[in-house]
Short mmCIF file of C-alpha atoms and ligand atoms in Angstrom, two decimals:
data_model
loop_
_atom_site.label_atom_id
_atom_site.label_comp_id
_atom_site.label_asym_id
_atom_site.label_seq_id
_atom_site.Cartn_x
_atom_site.Cartn_y
_atom_site.Cartn_z
CA UNK E 17 -28.20 -20.82 -15.84
CA UNK E 18 -24.92 -19.99 -17.58
CA UNK E 19 -21.92 -19.13 -15.39
CA UNK E 20 -22.33 -15.55 -16.59
CA UNK E 21 -25.72 -15.35 -14.85
CA UNK E 22 -25.03 -17.64 -11.88
CA UNK E 23 -25.22 -16.11 -8.40
CA UNK E 24 -21.89 -15.04 -6.92
CA UNK E 25 -21.81 -15.88 -3.22
CA UNK E 26 -20.13 -13.48 -0.84
CA UNK E 27 -18.09 -16.38 0.50
CA UNK E 28 -17.78 -19.85 -1.03
CA UNK E 29 -16.72 -22.13 1.80
CA UNK E 30 -18.39 -25.25 0.34
CA UNK E 31 -16.04 -25.06 -2.63
CA UNK E 32 -12.98 -24.81 -0.41
CA UNK E 33 -14.14 -27.70 1.77
CA UNK E 34 -14.89 -29.86 -1.30
CA UNK E 35 -11.38 -29.33 -2.63
CA UNK E 36 -9.84 -30.39 0.70
CA UNK E 37 -12.33 -33.09 1.56
CA UNK E 38 -9.97 -36.09 1.37
CA UNK E 39 -7.24 -34.41 3.42
CA UNK E 40 -9.74 -33.16 5.99
CA UNK E 41 -11.53 -36.50 6.26
CA UNK E 42 -8.24 -38.27 6.95
CA UNK E 43 -7.13 -35.72 9.54
CA UNK E 44 -10.47 -35.73 11.34
CA UNK E 45 -10.63 -39.54 11.24
CA UNK E 46 -7.22 -39.70 12.95
CA UNK E 47 -8.42 -37.35 15.68
CA UNK E 48 -11.56 -39.46 16.12
CA UNK E 49 -9.52 -42.68 16.29
CA UNK E 50 -7.23 -41.15 18.89
CA UNK E 51 -10.09 -39.48 20.79
CA UNK E 52 -7.95 -36.39 21.23
CA UNK E 53 -10.74 -33.88 21.48
CA UNK E 54 -9.42 -31.15 23.79
CA UNK E 55 -5.91 -29.88 22.99
CA UNK E 56 -3.71 -32.95 22.28
CA UNK E 57 -1.21 -33.74 19.52
CA UNK E 58 -3.08 -32.14 16.61
CA UNK E 59 -3.33 -28.84 18.46
CA UNK E 60 0.35 -29.08 19.43
CA UNK E 61 1.27 -29.74 15.78
CA UNK E 62 -0.78 -26.78 14.59
CA UNK E 63 0.74 -24.52 17.24
CA UNK E 64 4.21 -25.49 16.03
CA UNK E 65 3.31 -24.99 12.36
CA UNK E 66 1.52 -21.69 12.88
CA UNK E 67 4.33 -20.26 15.01
CA UNK E 68 6.71 -21.19 12.20
CA UNK E 69 4.37 -19.63 9.62
CA UNK E 70 4.31 -16.35 11.56
CA UNK E 71 8.05 -16.43 12.24
CA UNK E 72 7.28 -16.49 15.97
CA UNK E 73 8.64 -18.62 18.78
CA UNK E 74 5.33 -19.55 20.39
CA UNK E 75 1.76 -20.10 19.38
CA UNK E 76 -0.92 -21.02 21.92
CA UNK E 77 -4.18 -22.42 20.53
CA UNK E 78 -7.50 -21.07 21.81
CA UNK E 79 -11.17 -21.86 21.39
CA UNK E 80 -11.59 -18.56 19.49
CA UNK E 81 -9.89 -15.24 18.83
CA UNK E 82 -11.92 -13.33 21.41
CA UNK E 83 -10.62 -15.62 24.16
CA UNK E 84 -7.05 -15.12 22.95
CA UNK E 85 -7.53 -11.34 23.18
CA UNK E 86 -9.02 -11.69 26.66
CA UNK E 87 -6.04 -13.72 27.83
CA UNK E 88 -3.67 -11.20 26.20
CA UNK E 89 -5.19 -8.54 28.45
CA UNK E 90 -4.75 -10.79 31.48
CA UNK E 91 -1.13 -11.48 30.52
CA UNK E 92 -0.44 -7.74 30.70
CA UNK E 93 -2.37 -7.58 34.00
CA UNK E 94 -4.76 -5.00 32.56
CA UNK E 95 -7.59 -4.45 35.01
CA UNK E 96 -10.24 -2.09 36.38
CA UNK E 97 -9.37 1.59 35.99
CA UNK E 98 -6.89 0.88 33.18
CA UNK E 99 -7.19 2.12 29.62
CA UNK E 100 -6.38 0.47 26.32
CA UNK E 101 -6.11 2.48 23.11
CA UNK E 102 -7.76 0.93 20.09
CA UNK E 103 -9.68 1.62 16.90
CA UNK E 104 -13.41 2.33 16.75
CA UNK E 105 -13.58 0.72 13.32
CA UNK E 106 -13.27 -3.02 13.79
CA UNK E 107 -15.30 -6.05 14.74
CA UNK E 108 -16.65 -5.57 18.26
CA UNK E 109 -14.60 -8.47 19.69
CA UNK E 110 -11.45 -6.32 19.63
CA UNK E 111 -12.95 -4.19 22.37
CA UNK E 112 -14.68 -6.98 24.32
CA UNK E 113 -11.32 -8.17 25.60
CA UNK E 114 -10.67 -4.75 27.14
CA UNK E 115 -14.09 -4.73 28.82
CA UNK E 116 -13.81 -8.32 30.09
CA UNK E 117 -10.93 -7.31 32.36
CA UNK E 118 -12.79 -4.20 33.57
CA UNK E 119 -10.66 -1.72 31.62
CA UNK E 120 -11.87 1.07 29.35
CA UNK E 121 -11.42 1.14 25.58
CA UNK E 122 -10.04 4.51 24.46
CA UNK E 123 -10.85 4.94 20.81
CA UNK E 124 -8.82 7.04 18.42
CA UNK E 125 -9.80 7.71 14.83
CA UNK E 126 -8.58 5.79 11.81
CA UNK E 127 -6.54 6.61 8.76
CA UNK E 128 -8.87 7.26 5.82
CA UNK E 129 -6.74 5.33 3.30
CA UNK E 130 -6.19 2.10 5.24
CA UNK E 131 -9.13 2.02 7.70
CA UNK E 132 -6.56 1.31 10.46
CA UNK E 133 -5.68 3.11 13.68
CA UNK E 134 -4.12 6.48 12.81
CA UNK E 135 -0.71 6.47 14.54
CA UNK E 136 -0.62 10.29 14.54
CA UNK E 137 -3.54 10.34 16.98
CA UNK E 138 -2.35 7.68 19.39
CA UNK E 139 0.15 9.63 21.45
CA UNK E 140 -2.44 12.27 22.31
CA UNK E 141 -4.68 9.60 23.81
CA UNK E 142 -2.06 8.25 26.23
CA UNK E 143 -2.64 8.88 29.92
CA UNK E 144 -1.08 7.57 33.11
CA UNK E 145 -3.69 4.78 33.00
CA UNK E 146 -2.85 3.52 29.49
CA UNK E 147 -1.74 -0.12 29.70
CA UNK E 148 -1.73 -1.26 26.09
CA UNK E 149 -2.21 -0.22 22.46
CA UNK E 150 -4.36 -2.60 20.44
CA UNK E 151 -4.15 -1.96 16.68
CA UNK E 152 -6.13 -4.16 14.27
CA UNK E 153 -4.86 -5.23 10.86
CA UNK E 154 -8.29 -4.62 9.41
CA UNK E 155 -9.40 -6.47 6.29
CA UNK E 156 -5.96 -8.11 6.20
CA UNK E 157 -4.11 -4.81 5.68
CA UNK E 158 -1.37 -4.26 8.27
CA UNK E 159 -1.67 -1.28 10.58
CA UNK E 160 1.24 1.16 10.27
CA UNK E 161 3.40 -0.52 12.91
CA UNK E 162 6.66 1.48 12.88
CA UNK E 163 5.22 4.70 14.34
CA UNK E 164 3.13 2.65 16.79
CA UNK E 165 6.23 0.74 17.91
CA UNK E 166 8.08 4.00 18.39
CA UNK E 167 5.29 5.29 20.63
CA UNK E 168 5.26 1.94 22.44
CA UNK E 169 9.00 2.17 23.15
CA UNK E 170 8.89 5.83 24.13
CA UNK E 171 6.03 5.39 26.62
CA UNK E 172 6.82 1.78 27.59
CA UNK E 173 3.31 0.71 26.65
CA UNK E 174 3.06 -2.72 25.01
CA UNK E 175 1.33 -3.39 21.71
CA UNK E 176 -1.03 -6.30 21.19
CA UNK E 177 -1.76 -6.90 17.51
CA UNK E 178 -5.28 -7.95 16.64
CA UNK E 179 -4.36 -10.04 13.61
CA UNK E 180 -7.71 -11.86 13.48
CA UNK E 181 -8.14 -10.90 9.82
CA UNK E 182 -4.53 -10.83 8.70
CA UNK E 183 -2.97 -14.30 8.55
CA UNK E 184 0.17 -13.98 6.46
CA UNK E 185 -0.13 -10.22 5.80
CA UNK E 186 3.25 -8.52 5.67
CA UNK E 187 4.50 -5.25 7.10
CA UNK E 188 7.72 -4.13 5.40
CA UNK E 189 8.24 -7.70 4.18
CA UNK E 190 7.72 -9.42 7.55
CA UNK E 191 4.57 -11.27 8.55
CA UNK E 192 2.36 -9.53 11.07
CA UNK E 193 2.02 -11.20 14.45
CA UNK E 194 5.50 -10.70 15.87
CA UNK E 195 5.74 -6.92 16.02
CA UNK E 196 3.88 -6.45 19.30
CA UNK E 197 4.41 -8.19 22.67
CA UNK E 198 1.85 -10.64 21.38
CA UNK E 199 -0.76 -11.00 18.70
CA UNK E 200 -4.13 -12.68 18.46
CA UNK E 201 -5.62 -14.55 15.53
CA UNK E 202 -9.09 -15.84 14.79
CA UNK E 203 -9.77 -19.01 12.82
CA UNK E 204 -13.49 -18.42 12.53
CA UNK E 205 -14.62 -20.43 9.45
CA UNK E 206 -14.82 -17.43 7.11
CA UNK E 207 -11.34 -16.15 7.93
CA UNK E 208 -8.44 -16.57 5.49
CA UNK E 209 -7.42 -19.55 7.62
CA UNK E 210 -10.63 -20.93 9.09
CA UNK E 211 -11.42 -23.91 11.28
CA UNK E 212 -14.47 -26.16 10.90
CA UNK E 213 -15.92 -24.40 13.92
CA UNK E 214 -14.43 -21.87 16.31
CA UNK E 215 -10.71 -21.43 17.02
CA UNK E 216 -8.09 -18.80 17.71
CA UNK E 217 -4.47 -18.38 18.76
CA UNK E 218 -2.12 -16.16 20.68
CA UNK E 219 1.35 -15.74 19.18
CA UNK E 220 4.38 -14.33 20.97
CA UNK E 221 8.16 -14.44 21.17
CA UNK E 222 8.03 -14.20 24.96
CA UNK E 223 8.40 -17.65 26.51
CA UNK E 224 7.14 -16.63 29.95
CA UNK E 225 3.98 -15.11 28.44
CA UNK E 226 3.40 -18.27 26.39
CA UNK E 227 3.64 -20.48 29.49
CA UNK E 228 1.15 -18.32 31.36
CA UNK E 229 -1.15 -18.18 28.32
CA UNK E 230 -1.19 -22.00 28.19
CA UNK E 231 -2.14 -22.10 31.85
CA UNK E 232 -4.81 -19.39 31.58
CA UNK E 233 -6.57 -21.13 28.67
CA UNK E 234 -6.68 -24.35 30.72
CA UNK E 235 -8.25 -23.32 34.03
CA UNK E 236 -5.10 -21.58 35.24
CA UNK E 237 -3.25 -24.85 35.68
CA UNK E 238 0.08 -26.21 34.51
CA UNK E 239 -0.41 -29.38 36.49
CA UNK E 240 -3.78 -31.11 36.57
CA UNK E 241 -5.96 -30.07 39.52
CA UNK E 242 -3.45 -27.47 40.72
CA UNK E 243 -4.60 -23.94 39.85
CA UNK E 244 -2.14 -21.09 40.22
CA UNK E 245 -4.50 -18.32 39.18
CA UNK E 246 -8.10 -17.91 38.09
CA UNK E 247 -8.24 -19.26 34.56
CA UNK E 248 -10.66 -20.15 31.78
CA UNK E 249 -11.74 -23.07 29.69
CA UNK E 250 -10.46 -21.59 26.45
CA UNK E 251 -8.85 -24.73 25.02
CA UNK E 252 -8.66 -25.38 21.27
CA UNK E 253 -10.46 -28.57 20.23
CA UNK E 254 -8.33 -31.42 18.88
CA UNK E 255 -10.38 -31.70 15.70
CA UNK E 256 -9.86 -28.01 14.96
CA UNK E 257 -6.12 -28.47 15.42
CA UNK E 258 -6.25 -31.29 12.86
CA UNK E 259 -8.31 -29.22 10.40
CA UNK E 260 -6.11 -26.14 10.77
CA UNK E 261 -2.92 -28.16 10.28
CA UNK E 262 -4.28 -29.32 6.93
CA UNK E 263 -5.54 -25.92 5.88
CA UNK E 264 -2.37 -24.06 6.87
CA UNK E 265 -0.52 -25.97 4.16
CA UNK E 266 -2.69 -24.19 1.57
CA UNK E 267 -2.64 -20.72 3.04
CA UNK E 268 0.20 -19.27 0.96
CA UNK E 269 -1.53 -20.31 -2.26
CA UNK E 270 -4.85 -18.96 -1.03
CA UNK E 271 -3.25 -15.62 -0.15
CA UNK E 272 -1.70 -15.46 -3.61
CA UNK E 273 -5.12 -16.10 -5.14
CA UNK E 274 -6.75 -13.44 -2.96
CA UNK E 275 -4.10 -11.03 -4.17
CA UNK E 276 -4.94 -11.97 -7.77
CA UNK E 277 -8.62 -11.23 -7.14
CA UNK E 278 -7.83 -7.88 -5.48
CA UNK E 279 -5.56 -6.95 -8.37
CA UNK E 280 -8.29 -7.79 -10.91
CA UNK E 281 -10.84 -5.72 -8.99
CA UNK E 282 -8.39 -2.79 -9.11
CA UNK E 283 -8.09 -3.18 -12.87
CA UNK E 284 -11.74 -3.79 -13.64
CA UNK E 285 -13.02 -0.99 -11.39
CA UNK E 286 -10.25 1.51 -12.16
CA UNK E 287 -12.52 3.94 -13.99
CA UNK E 288 -15.38 3.77 -11.47
CA UNK E 289 -16.04 6.83 -9.37
CA UNK E 290 -15.61 5.14 -6.03
CA UNK E 291 -12.72 4.77 -3.62
CA UNK E 292 -10.94 1.45 -4.10
CA UNK E 293 -8.85 -0.10 -1.34
CA UNK E 294 -5.11 0.39 -1.75
CA UNK E 295 -2.06 -1.18 -0.20
CA UNK E 296 0.17 1.29 1.62
CA UNK E 297 3.81 1.27 0.51
CA UNK E 298 4.76 -0.71 3.64
CA UNK E 299 2.03 -3.31 3.26
CA UNK E 300 1.31 -6.62 1.63
CA UNK E 301 -2.32 -7.21 2.48
CA UNK E 302 -3.76 -10.67 3.05
CA UNK E 303 -6.94 -9.31 1.42
CA UNK E 304 -9.35 -10.83 3.88
CA UNK E 305 -11.89 -8.33 2.55
CA UNK E 306 -12.03 -6.09 -0.50
CA UNK E 307 -13.86 -2.97 0.65
CA UNK E 308 -14.86 -0.18 -1.72
CA UNK E 309 -16.25 3.14 -0.56
CA UNK E 310 -18.98 5.29 -2.02
CA UNK E 311 -21.57 7.65 -0.60
CA UNK E 312 -24.45 5.78 -2.29
CA UNK E 313 -23.34 2.49 -0.79
CA UNK E 314 -26.83 1.31 0.20
CA UNK E 315 -28.13 1.66 -3.36
CA UNK E 316 -25.25 -0.32 -4.80
CA UNK E 317 -25.69 -2.96 -2.11
CA UNK E 318 -29.35 -3.39 -3.02
CA UNK E 319 -28.48 -3.61 -6.69
CA UNK E 320 -25.79 -6.26 -6.12
CA UNK E 321 -28.08 -8.30 -3.91
CA UNK E 322 -30.88 -7.98 -6.46
CA UNK E 323 -28.42 -9.36 -9.02
CA UNK E 324 -27.67 -12.29 -6.69
CA UNK E 325 -24.20 -11.04 -5.87
CA UNK E 326 -23.27 -11.33 -2.22
CA UNK E 327 -21.77 -8.33 -0.45
CA UNK E 328 -21.35 -7.11 3.11
CA UNK E 329 -20.76 -4.09 5.35
CA UNK E 330 -17.75 -4.20 7.63
CA UNK E 331 -18.82 -2.40 9.69
CA UNK E 332 -22.02 -0.33 9.59
CA UNK E 333 -21.74 1.07 13.13
CA UNK E 334 -18.40 2.12 14.63
CA UNK E 335 -17.77 0.82 18.12
CA UNK E 336 -18.08 4.16 19.94
CA UNK E 337 -21.69 4.42 18.70
CA UNK E 338 -22.70 0.89 19.67
CA UNK E 339 -25.42 0.65 22.33
CA UNK E 340 -23.20 -1.62 24.38
CA UNK E 341 -20.80 1.33 24.80
CA UNK E 342 -23.36 4.03 25.61
CA UNK E 343 -21.85 4.23 29.10
CA UNK E 344 -18.52 5.39 27.61
CA UNK E 345 -20.23 8.67 26.62
CA UNK E 346 -18.93 8.97 23.10
CA UNK E 347 -21.12 10.78 20.60
CA UNK E 348 -21.56 11.07 16.82
CA UNK E 349 -18.81 13.24 15.40
CA UNK E 350 -16.13 12.04 17.84
CA UNK E 351 -14.39 9.95 15.17
CA UNK E 352 -15.46 11.40 11.83
CA UNK E 353 -13.18 9.29 9.66
CA UNK E 354 -14.46 6.04 11.16
CA UNK E 355 -18.06 7.27 10.96
CA UNK E 356 -17.70 8.14 7.28
CA UNK E 357 -16.09 4.76 6.58
CA UNK E 358 -19.02 3.06 8.32
CA UNK E 359 -21.48 4.93 6.07
CA UNK E 360 -19.58 4.20 2.86
CA UNK E 361 -17.96 0.78 3.13
CA UNK E 362 -19.08 -2.12 0.98
CA UNK E 363 -17.30 -5.49 0.94
CA UNK E 364 -17.24 -7.35 -2.37
CA UNK E 365 -16.83 -11.10 -2.75
CA UNK E 366 -13.19 -12.12 -2.40
CA UNK E 367 -11.89 -15.64 -2.01
CA UNK E 368 -9.20 -17.75 -3.67
CA UNK E 369 -11.71 -19.63 -5.84
CA UNK E 370 -13.34 -16.52 -7.36
CA UNK E 371 -13.18 -16.94 -11.14
CA UNK E 372 -12.59 -14.44 -13.89
CA UNK E 373 -16.22 -14.92 -15.00
CA UNK E 374 -17.45 -14.14 -11.50
CA UNK E 375 -15.18 -11.13 -11.28
CA UNK E 376 -16.64 -9.79 -14.51
CA UNK E 377 -20.17 -10.42 -13.31
CA UNK E 378 -19.56 -8.43 -10.12
CA UNK E 379 -17.67 -5.61 -11.75
CA UNK E 380 -20.09 -5.26 -14.69
CA UNK E 381 -22.94 -4.56 -12.28
CA UNK E 382 -20.80 -2.04 -10.39
CA UNK E 383 -19.55 -0.35 -13.55
CA UNK E 384 -23.11 0.00 -14.88
CA UNK E 385 -24.16 1.48 -11.56
CA UNK E 386 -21.31 3.97 -11.65
CA UNK E 387 -21.95 4.97 -15.23
CA UNK E 388 -25.70 5.37 -14.87
CA UNK E 389 -26.06 6.65 -11.36
CA UNK E 390 -22.80 8.23 -10.32
CA UNK E 391 -22.35 10.53 -13.31
CA UNK E 392 -22.21 14.13 -12.06
CA UNK E 393 -25.67 14.96 -13.53
CA UNK E 394 -27.16 11.71 -12.21
CA UNK E 395 -25.83 12.55 -8.74
CA UNK E 396 -28.27 15.45 -8.62
CA UNK E 397 -31.31 13.22 -9.25
CA UNK E 398 -32.80 11.07 -6.53
CA UNK E 399 -32.79 7.44 -7.69
CA UNK E 400 -35.97 5.42 -7.15
C1 PLP R 501 -10.81 -7.90 14.10
C2 PLP R 501 -11.32 -9.08 14.86
N1 PLP R 501 -10.96 -9.21 16.15
C3 PLP R 501 -11.36 -10.26 16.88
C4 PLP R 501 -12.18 -11.25 16.36
C5 PLP R 501 -12.67 -12.33 17.23
O1 PLP R 501 -12.38 -13.60 16.78
P1 PLP R 501 -13.38 -14.82 17.06
O2 PLP R 501 -14.60 -14.63 16.24
O3 PLP R 501 -12.58 -16.02 16.66
O4 PLP R 501 -13.67 -14.83 18.52
C6 PLP R 501 -12.56 -11.16 15.01
C7 PLP R 501 -13.35 -12.22 14.38
O5 PLP R 501 -14.41 -12.28 14.05
C8 PLP R 501 -12.14 -10.04 14.26
O6 PLP R 501 -12.51 -9.89 12.98
#
């Protein structure tokens, strides 16, 4: 098979791991030799490096991003009867954290251009029970933070950034992760910075919050066998700390390469009749995902998959319509922008290693689809 015909995976982790194999082997071997499996020096090193990367004072390593979000809720003492405002268009974990502490997610619709929480709608959702605002930097594109911060200051309601998909993304030139009281990251393997397993982090400039976060992730203790409050076993594994320390050194180059791929998609798909993702004037996206929108999304998805080109849907069902949230009594039509995005979104392959040949292979299939099936007259015909 020539490269022109070769399958294009949605994500190519094996290639990334191959290129780092020597560095990773050495780092993991050191962790094995030292038997530092739970927290330990490699995690401490990563915490220091990642805090520095974000421009933050503290980073606390977790076993995954969901745990970090859960602890963030606990740090703000959010509990039963409280409300947290967030987006209905995100990975479900954003909202789990709110539910874990017995609070209620209050969804507000998203901005059609960026897929992120629409700041204009947030103030109207605030009640006397609102304890936090939880924007997500979805697909690596920063949420519009200035108006959210203004609302936060005005109503004295803290912001927690869900930066699980946005390592290194910039808002008005500054990396996301330090705008809110705290921020949470995921290092799930497919993320822009991914562990060899599960991992996450909580980042903050507030020293007191960081101390309590360290205790909460480790059974609520600062001193072994003394437990000041009910805590969790949410510790980052030593080996993941070692892996992430190695990978972090490559993140800036990877982000640059992701930006190259996004830029090429923009150019190669410019004349296609579909909505391409854009960066807002305030944003430098980390391009975790490249998500196009079109009404006949399912047809294009089938065509790409039939051509052995990986693609995904992030996300096909908005949170307010998930079965798990039936008890919240939302209904179809409550958040029309998010619902439309869920019907139309299609994620194309994007990763630093994606070649020009692969880009052409993906975009040729899409361009053919657009020319043959999305012409105005073709739109009228059902396609079989
Ligand atoms: C937006 C968002 N929030 C939270 C999470 C949860 O992170 P993790 O999978 O590490 O628990 C993810 C990751 O999948 C995510 O994409």
